[in-house]
Amino acid sequence: MRVIPEKITEAVAYIKSRYSTPSEIGIVLGSGLGNFVSEMNVEKEIPYTEIPHFPVSTVEGHSGRLIFGQIGHKHIVVMAGRLHFYEGHAATEVAFPIRVMKLLGVHTLLLSNAAGGVNAAFAVGDLMIITDHISLATVNPLIGKNEDAFGPRFPDMSEPYAKTLIRKGKAIAGQLDIPVKEGVYFGVTGPTFETRAEYKMILALGGDAVGMSTVQEVIVAAHAGIQVFGISVITDLGIREEDNIITHEEVLEAASAAEPKLTALFKALVKAI
Ligand code: HPA
């Protein structure tokens, strides 16, 4: 029998009682990247604290609301304030909002994050379209009893980032004159930034950028048949030879500086989906 877990059913029922229009596209905004919301026609905001069983975000720079509204004619739901494993949430809790989104009608998920660049061709402020990820250094959110109502026990991960969306994203970036890089996102738990040796290891293992979010959300989305498009804003570089002290403030500053490019790209992509 395909039973939706009760906590998710209750969260979804509550949200629908406050805002009943289905959402087609879900958006998760990364650290320092919350301004996208000012571009949308906001119809409803619901703080996470009001939604039954919804995990609450605690990190600085994340405010913790579901924001419903439109861009063009597309109905979207934005998670302003992401949940991170390093905050102490279980991997399944990080997954919870993605499953809620699925039941609200979401078929496409756009994700942004701040990430450290390890590819030598990257500079601070670059946007990297995520073509694939490495999640083996994190905890898989699907560990535990499989939720058959969402997807199979052993989900395929051959295309976690939809090729069609990557093509569309690149074409739109070209039209808007926004330079983009492409690469593999290496997921870690954080909250420490990496040691010099770890940044080198990540590069050697095939990562182009490293960050503390995204992969768990993408795994849950893939499990539930939601197509994904992800972008990293490169906020620091991990493989410099000189002193390489990385701070959260620096990450937020670089993310804010790159944010207008990301917002323009997401906005055009939402309209084109
Ligand atoms: N490492 C991990 N996560 C990050 C980084 C980094 O260098 N920058 C922003 N998020």
mmCIF file of C-alpha atoms and ligand atoms in Angstrom:
data_model
loop_
_atom_site.group_PDB
_atom_site.id
_atom_site.type_symbol
_atom_site.label_atom_id
_atom_site.label_comp_id
_atom_site.label_asym_id
_atom_site.label_seq_id
_atom_site.Cartn_x
_atom_site.Cartn_y
_atom_site.Cartn_z
ATOM 1 C CA MET A 1 0.000 0.000 0.000
ATOM 2 C CA ARG A 2 1.313 3.473 -0.875
ATOM 3 C CA VAL A 3 0.829 5.399 2.328
ATOM 4 C CA ILE A 4 2.118 8.967 2.684
ATOM 5 C CA PRO A 5 3.676 9.417 6.143
ATOM 6 C CA GLU A 6 1.241 11.152 8.483
ATOM 7 C CA LYS A 7 3.547 14.058 9.338
ATOM 8 C CA ILE A 8 3.862 14.989 5.680
ATOM 9 C CA THR A 9 0.105 14.636 5.134
ATOM 10 C CA GLU A 10 -0.548 16.949 8.073
ATOM 11 C CA ALA A 11 1.977 19.550 6.918
ATOM 12 C CA VAL A 12 0.516 19.532 3.398
ATOM 13 C CA ALA A 13 -3.079 19.746 4.658
ATOM 14 C CA TYR A 14 -2.170 22.745 6.813
ATOM 15 C CA ILE A 15 -0.443 24.536 3.935
ATOM 16 C CA LYS A 16 -3.396 23.856 1.608
ATOM 17 C CA SER A 17 -5.754 25.284 4.238
ATOM 18 C CA ARG A 18 -3.772 28.556 4.069
ATOM 19 C CA TYR A 19 -3.026 28.600 0.307
ATOM 20 C CA SER A 20 -4.766 26.220 -2.042
ATOM 21 C CA THR A 21 -3.239 26.971 -5.459
ATOM 22 C CA PRO A 22 -0.908 24.139 -6.558
ATOM 23 C CA SER A 23 2.737 25.078 -7.179
ATOM 24 C CA GLU A 24 4.543 23.785 -10.281
ATOM 25 C CA ILE A 25 8.080 24.846 -9.504
ATOM 26 C CA GLY A 26 9.918 24.731 -6.185
ATOM 27 C CA ILE A 27 12.883 26.950 -5.427
ATOM 28 C CA VAL A 28 15.453 26.559 -2.652
ATOM 29 C CA LEU A 29 17.669 29.567 -2.079
ATOM 30 C CA GLY A 30 21.163 29.281 -0.672
ATOM 31 C CA SER A 31 23.099 31.338 1.870
ATOM 32 C CA GLY A 32 22.943 35.051 1.043
ATOM 33 C CA LEU A 33 20.783 34.340 -2.019
ATOM 34 C CA GLY A 34 17.302 35.144 -0.706
ATOM 35 C CA ASN A 35 16.537 38.249 -2.773
ATOM 36 C CA PHE A 36 14.935 36.257 -5.587
ATOM 37 C CA VAL A 37 11.714 36.648 -3.631
ATOM 38 C CA SER A 38 11.586 40.381 -4.429
ATOM 39 C CA GLU A 39 11.165 39.432 -8.108
ATOM 40 C CA MET A 40 8.041 37.392 -7.564
ATOM 41 C CA ASN A 41 4.439 38.330 -7.124
ATOM 42 C CA VAL A 42 4.046 37.086 -3.551
ATOM 43 C CA GLU A 43 0.616 35.711 -2.651
ATOM 44 C CA LYS A 44 1.273 33.988 0.664
ATOM 45 C CA GLU A 45 4.062 33.577 3.185
ATOM 46 C CA ILE A 46 3.988 30.839 5.794
ATOM 47 C CA PRO A 47 6.745 30.678 8.441
ATOM 48 C CA TYR A 48 8.108 27.168 8.962
ATOM 49 C CA THR A 49 7.277 27.508 12.657
ATOM 50 C CA GLU A 50 3.535 27.534 11.808
ATOM 51 C CA ILE A 51 3.571 24.365 9.680
ATOM 52 C CA PRO A 52 3.037 21.115 11.637
ATOM 53 C CA HIS A 53 6.211 18.966 11.820
ATOM 54 C CA PHE A 54 8.176 21.323 9.540
ATOM 55 C CA PRO A 55 11.843 21.497 10.636
ATOM 56 C CA VAL A 56 12.950 25.034 11.508
ATOM 57 C CA SER A 57 16.083 26.641 10.058
ATOM 58 C CA THR A 58 18.560 28.241 12.458
ATOM 59 C CA VAL A 59 21.493 29.413 10.351
ATOM 60 C CA GLU A 60 22.274 33.114 9.942
ATOM 61 C CA GLY A 61 21.215 34.382 6.509
ATOM 62 C CA HIS A 62 18.258 31.956 6.305
ATOM 63 C CA SER A 63 14.898 33.233 7.399
ATOM 64 C CA GLY A 64 12.641 30.201 7.358
ATOM 65 C CA ARG A 65 9.435 30.807 5.370
ATOM 66 C CA LEU A 66 7.619 29.124 2.520
ATOM 67 C CA ILE A 67 6.724 31.835 0.035
ATOM 68 C CA PHE A 68 4.008 31.204 -2.541
ATOM 69 C CA GLY A 69 3.386 33.306 -5.612
ATOM 70 C CA GLN A 70 3.983 33.752 -9.303
ATOM 71 C CA ILE A 71 6.699 34.630 -11.764
ATOM 72 C CA GLY A 72 5.028 35.332 -15.085
ATOM 73 C CA HIS A 73 2.180 32.826 -15.120
ATOM 74 C CA LYS A 74 4.084 30.129 -13.230
ATOM 75 C CA HIS A 75 3.022 29.265 -9.713
ATOM 76 C CA ILE A 76 6.065 28.753 -7.563
ATOM 77 C CA VAL A 77 6.906 27.963 -3.972
ATOM 78 C CA VAL A 78 10.150 29.265 -2.521
ATOM 79 C CA MET A 79 11.889 27.865 0.523
ATOM 80 C CA ALA A 80 13.460 31.010 1.911
ATOM 81 C CA GLY A 81 15.713 29.441 4.499
ATOM 82 C CA ARG A 82 17.167 26.053 3.875
ATOM 83 C CA LEU A 83 17.667 23.248 6.373
ATOM 84 C CA HIS A 84 21.188 21.918 6.740
ATOM 85 C CA PHE A 85 22.423 18.653 8.186
ATOM 86 C CA TYR A 86 25.061 20.595 10.174
ATOM 87 C CA GLU A 87 22.305 22.369 12.112
ATOM 88 C CA GLY A 88 21.508 19.055 13.712
ATOM 89 C CA HIS A 89 18.596 18.094 11.470
ATOM 90 C CA ALA A 90 18.489 14.438 10.509
ATOM 91 C CA ALA A 91 18.968 13.790 6.797
ATOM 92 C CA THR A 92 15.292 12.781 6.613
ATOM 93 C CA GLU A 93 14.305 16.169 8.068
ATOM 94 C CA VAL A 94 16.325 17.936 5.396
ATOM 95 C CA ALA A 95 14.280 15.880 2.931
ATOM 96 C CA PHE A 96 10.894 16.710 4.474
ATOM 97 C CA PRO A 97 10.205 20.009 2.656
ATOM 98 C CA ILE A 98 11.023 18.469 -0.722
ATOM 99 C CA ARG A 99 8.373 15.807 -0.183
ATOM 100 C CA VAL A 100 5.939 18.478 0.956
ATOM 101 C CA MET A 101 6.642 20.361 -2.264
ATOM 102 C CA LYS A 102 6.029 17.205 -4.306
ATOM 103 C CA LEU A 103 2.568 16.877 -2.761
ATOM 104 C CA LEU A 104 1.872 20.562 -3.429
ATOM 105 C CA GLY A 105 2.307 19.821 -7.151
ATOM 106 C CA VAL A 106 5.986 20.616 -7.733
ATOM 107 C CA HIS A 107 7.490 18.830 -10.758
ATOM 108 C CA THR A 108 10.657 20.925 -11.087
ATOM 109 C CA LEU A 109 13.061 22.112 -8.413
ATOM 110 C CA LEU A 110 15.558 24.952 -8.823
ATOM 111 C CA LEU A 111 18.305 25.016 -6.213
ATOM 112 C CA SER A 112 21.002 27.544 -5.456
ATOM 113 C CA ASN A 113 23.887 27.373 -3.031
ATOM 114 C CA ALA A 114 27.096 29.042 -2.004
ATOM 115 C CA ALA A 115 30.081 26.798 -2.655
ATOM 116 C CA GLY A 116 33.837 26.751 -2.460
ATOM 117 C CA GLY A 117 35.578 26.436 -5.814
ATOM 118 C CA VAL A 118 38.304 23.835 -6.244
ATOM 119 C CA ASN A 119 38.476 23.886 -10.054
ATOM 120 C CA ALA A 120 41.519 26.050 -10.882
ATOM 121 C CA ALA A 121 39.572 27.800 -13.644
ATOM 122 C CA PHE A 122 37.007 29.177 -11.172
ATOM 123 C CA ALA A 123 36.995 32.651 -9.585
ATOM 124 C CA VAL A 124 35.002 34.094 -6.696
ATOM 125 C CA GLY A 125 31.645 35.295 -8.019
ATOM 126 C CA ASP A 126 31.381 32.672 -10.780
ATOM 127 C CA LEU A 127 28.111 30.841 -11.299
ATOM 128 C CA MET A 128 28.484 27.090 -11.788
ATOM 129 C CA ILE A 129 25.632 25.102 -13.303
ATOM 130 C CA ILE A 130 25.692 21.789 -11.443
ATOM 131 C CA THR A 131 25.975 18.916 -13.919
ATOM 132 C CA ASP A 132 26.340 16.147 -11.339
ATOM 133 C CA HIS A 133 27.193 15.646 -7.699
ATOM 134 C CA ILE A 134 29.180 13.467 -5.302
ATOM 135 C CA SER A 135 27.217 12.784 -2.126
ATOM 136 C CA LEU A 136 29.246 9.966 -0.583
ATOM 137 C CA ALA A 137 30.692 12.272 2.105
ATOM 138 C CA THR A 138 27.180 13.046 3.424
ATOM 139 C CA VAL A 139 24.376 10.996 4.954
ATOM 140 C CA ASN A 140 21.885 9.646 2.435
ATOM 141 C CA PRO A 141 18.393 10.954 3.304
ATOM 142 C CA LEU A 142 16.753 7.794 1.938
ATOM 143 C CA ILE A 143 18.355 5.555 4.571
ATOM 144 C CA GLY A 144 15.587 3.885 6.557
ATOM 145 C CA LYS A 145 12.285 2.379 5.533
ATOM 146 C CA ASN A 146 11.572 3.225 1.910
ATOM 147 C CA GLU A 147 8.611 5.547 1.407
ATOM 148 C CA ASP A 148 7.061 3.650 -1.496
ATOM 149 C CA ALA A 149 4.519 6.413 -2.010
ATOM 150 C CA PHE A 150 7.323 8.660 -3.258
ATOM 151 C CA GLY A 151 9.652 6.340 -5.130
ATOM 152 C CA PRO A 152 11.595 3.078 -5.364
ATOM 153 C CA ARG A 153 13.944 1.537 -2.769
ATOM 154 C CA PHE A 154 16.957 1.837 -5.092
ATOM 155 C CA PRO A 155 16.538 4.999 -7.159
ATOM 156 C CA ASP A 156 18.533 5.569 -10.331
ATOM 157 C CA MET A 157 20.924 8.527 -10.076
ATOM 158 C CA SER A 158 22.254 8.653 -13.641
ATOM 159 C CA GLU A 159 20.747 12.095 -14.288
ATOM 160 C CA PRO A 160 20.032 13.876 -11.002
ATOM 161 C CA TYR A 161 20.308 17.259 -12.758
ATOM 162 C CA ALA A 162 18.045 17.246 -15.804
ATOM 163 C CA LYS A 163 19.983 17.586 -19.054
ATOM 164 C CA THR A 164 17.096 19.478 -20.652
ATOM 165 C CA LEU A 165 17.210 22.073 -17.854
ATOM 166 C CA ILE A 166 21.008 22.361 -18.061
ATOM 167 C CA ARG A 167 20.652 23.070 -21.808
ATOM 168 C CA LYS A 168 17.906 25.616 -21.157
ATOM 169 C CA GLY A 169 19.889 27.253 -18.348
ATOM 170 C CA LYS A 170 22.954 27.614 -20.557
ATOM 171 C CA ALA A 171 20.939 29.032 -23.435
ATOM 172 C CA ILE A 172 19.251 31.566 -21.156
ATOM 173 C CA ALA A 173 22.567 32.558 -19.551
ATOM 174 C CA GLY A 174 23.897 33.181 -23.070
ATOM 175 C CA GLN A 175 20.901 35.338 -23.990
ATOM 176 C CA LEU A 176 21.264 37.353 -20.777
ATOM 177 C CA ASP A 177 25.028 37.679 -21.243
ATOM 178 C CA ILE A 178 25.705 35.955 -17.931
ATOM 179 C CA PRO A 179 28.882 33.849 -18.016
ATOM 180 C CA VAL A 180 28.406 30.403 -16.468
ATOM 181 C CA LYS A 181 30.745 27.559 -15.650
ATOM 182 C CA GLU A 182 29.661 23.929 -15.326
ATOM 183 C CA GLY A 183 30.819 21.338 -12.858
ATOM 184 C CA VAL A 184 30.397 18.661 -10.242
ATOM 185 C CA TYR A 185 29.202 19.669 -6.761
ATOM 186 C CA PHE A 186 30.843 17.758 -3.938
ATOM 187 C CA GLY A 187 28.541 17.567 -0.914
ATOM 188 C CA VAL A 188 29.972 17.619 2.614
ATOM 189 C CA THR A 189 28.291 17.864 5.993
ATOM 190 C CA GLY A 190 30.110 20.959 7.275
ATOM 191 C CA PRO A 191 30.028 23.038 9.413
ATOM 192 C CA THR A 192 33.817 23.276 9.162
ATOM 193 C CA PHE A 193 35.194 24.594 5.921
ATOM 194 C CA GLU A 194 37.682 22.150 4.458
ATOM 195 C CA THR A 195 41.340 21.780 5.295
ATOM 196 C CA ARG A 196 43.824 22.391 2.502
ATOM 197 C CA ALA A 197 44.290 18.621 2.181
ATOM 198 C CA GLU A 198 40.524 18.103 1.953
ATOM 199 C CA TYR A 199 40.108 20.700 -0.813
ATOM 200 C CA LYS A 200 42.867 18.911 -2.752
ATOM 201 C CA MET A 201 41.171 15.554 -2.166
ATOM 202 C CA ILE A 202 37.844 16.916 -3.427
ATOM 203 C CA LEU A 203 39.512 18.125 -6.614
ATOM 204 C CA ALA A 204 41.277 14.787 -7.065
ATOM 205 C CA LEU A 205 37.995 12.910 -6.602
ATOM 206 C CA GLY A 206 36.246 14.844 -9.356
ATOM 207 C CA GLY A 207 34.643 17.780 -7.561
ATOM 208 C CA ASP A 208 34.688 21.283 -9.037
ATOM 209 C CA ALA A 209 32.991 22.957 -6.083
ATOM 210 C CA VAL A 210 32.178 21.924 -2.525
ATOM 211 C CA GLY A 211 29.280 22.824 -0.291
ATOM 212 C CA MET A 212 27.218 21.878 2.743
ATOM 213 C CA SER A 213 23.760 21.593 1.186
ATOM 214 C CA THR A 214 21.896 20.521 -1.965
ATOM 215 C CA VAL A 215 22.836 16.847 -2.405
ATOM 216 C CA GLN A 216 20.331 15.529 0.122
ATOM 217 C CA GLU A 217 17.534 17.627 -1.389
ATOM 218 C CA VAL A 218 18.464 16.424 -4.871
ATOM 219 C CA ILE A 219 18.466 12.766 -3.788
ATOM 220 C CA VAL A 220 14.959 13.113 -2.345
ATOM 221 C CA ALA A 221 13.795 14.970 -5.452
ATOM 222 C CA ALA A 222 15.240 12.268 -7.719
ATOM 223 C CA HIS A 223 13.523 9.598 -5.613
ATOM 224 C CA ALA A 224 10.208 11.417 -5.979
ATOM 225 C CA GLY A 225 10.562 12.023 -9.729
ATOM 226 C CA ILE A 226 11.093 15.783 -9.472
ATOM 227 C CA GLN A 227 13.466 17.202 -12.096
ATOM 228 C CA VAL A 228 16.249 19.407 -10.767
ATOM 229 C CA PHE A 229 18.324 22.371 -11.884
ATOM 230 C CA GLY A 230 21.077 23.589 -9.563
ATOM 231 C CA ILE A 231 23.511 26.485 -9.503
ATOM 232 C CA SER A 232 26.432 27.137 -7.194
ATOM 233 C CA VAL A 233 27.734 30.610 -6.569
ATOM 234 C CA ILE A 234 31.476 30.307 -6.022
ATOM 235 C CA THR A 235 32.066 32.301 -2.859
ATOM 236 C CA ASP A 236 35.633 31.269 -1.977
ATOM 237 C CA LEU A 237 38.475 29.235 -3.407
ATOM 238 C CA GLY A 238 39.817 26.201 -1.655
ATOM 239 C CA ILE A 239 43.022 25.490 -3.467
ATOM 240 C CA ARG A 240 45.024 28.695 -3.233
ATOM 241 C CA GLU A 241 48.628 28.321 -2.096
ATOM 242 C CA GLU A 242 48.638 31.534 -0.048
ATOM 243 C CA ASP A 243 46.888 31.997 3.328
ATOM 244 C CA ASN A 244 43.415 30.687 2.844
ATOM 245 C CA ILE A 245 41.205 31.598 5.745
ATOM 246 C CA ILE A 246 37.530 31.291 4.838
ATOM 247 C CA THR A 247 34.761 32.977 6.836
ATOM 248 C CA HIS A 248 30.965 32.790 6.688
ATOM 249 C CA GLU A 249 30.894 36.594 6.275
ATOM 250 C CA GLU A 250 33.065 36.346 3.155
ATOM 251 C CA VAL A 251 30.767 33.639 1.783
ATOM 252 C CA LEU A 252 27.652 35.773 2.361
ATOM 253 C CA GLU A 253 29.301 38.840 0.835
ATOM 254 C CA ALA A 254 30.361 37.013 -2.329
ATOM 255 C CA ALA A 255 26.921 35.405 -2.616
ATOM 256 C CA SER A 256 25.179 38.787 -2.353
ATOM 257 C CA ALA A 257 27.478 40.279 -4.995
ATOM 258 C CA ALA A 258 26.647 37.471 -7.446
ATOM 259 C CA GLU A 259 22.976 37.335 -6.554
ATOM 260 C CA PRO A 260 21.582 39.652 -9.300
ATOM 261 C CA LYS A 261 23.000 37.324 -11.991
ATOM 262 C CA LEU A 262 21.527 34.268 -10.324
ATOM 263 C CA THR A 263 18.149 35.923 -9.816
ATOM 264 C CA ALA A 264 17.949 36.998 -13.475
ATOM 265 C CA LEU A 265 18.810 33.479 -14.595
ATOM 266 C CA PHE A 266 16.310 31.753 -12.291
ATOM 267 C CA LYS A 267 13.561 34.207 -13.245
ATOM 268 C CA ALA A 268 14.036 33.622 -16.985
ATOM 269 C CA LEU A 269 14.317 29.873 -16.442
ATOM 270 C CA VAL A 270 11.066 29.709 -14.456
ATOM 271 C CA LYS A 271 9.286 31.447 -17.330
ATOM 272 C CA ALA A 272 10.859 29.079 -19.880
ATOM 273 C CA ILE A 273 9.972 25.830 -18.072
HETATM 274 N N1 HPA B 1 33.299 24.618 1.611
HETATM 275 C C1 HPA B 1 32.131 24.097 1.984
HETATM 276 N N2 HPA B 1 31.005 24.783 1.910
HETATM 277 C C2 HPA B 1 31.040 26.025 1.428
HETATM 278 C C3 HPA B 1 32.239 26.616 1.033
HETATM 279 C C4 HPA B 1 33.425 25.873 1.122
HETATM 280 O O1 HPA B 1 34.538 26.330 0.797
HETATM 281 N N3 HPA B 1 31.928 27.862 0.607
HETATM 282 C C5 HPA B 1 30.597 28.017 0.753
HETATM 283 N N4 HPA B 1 30.054 26.898 1.252
#
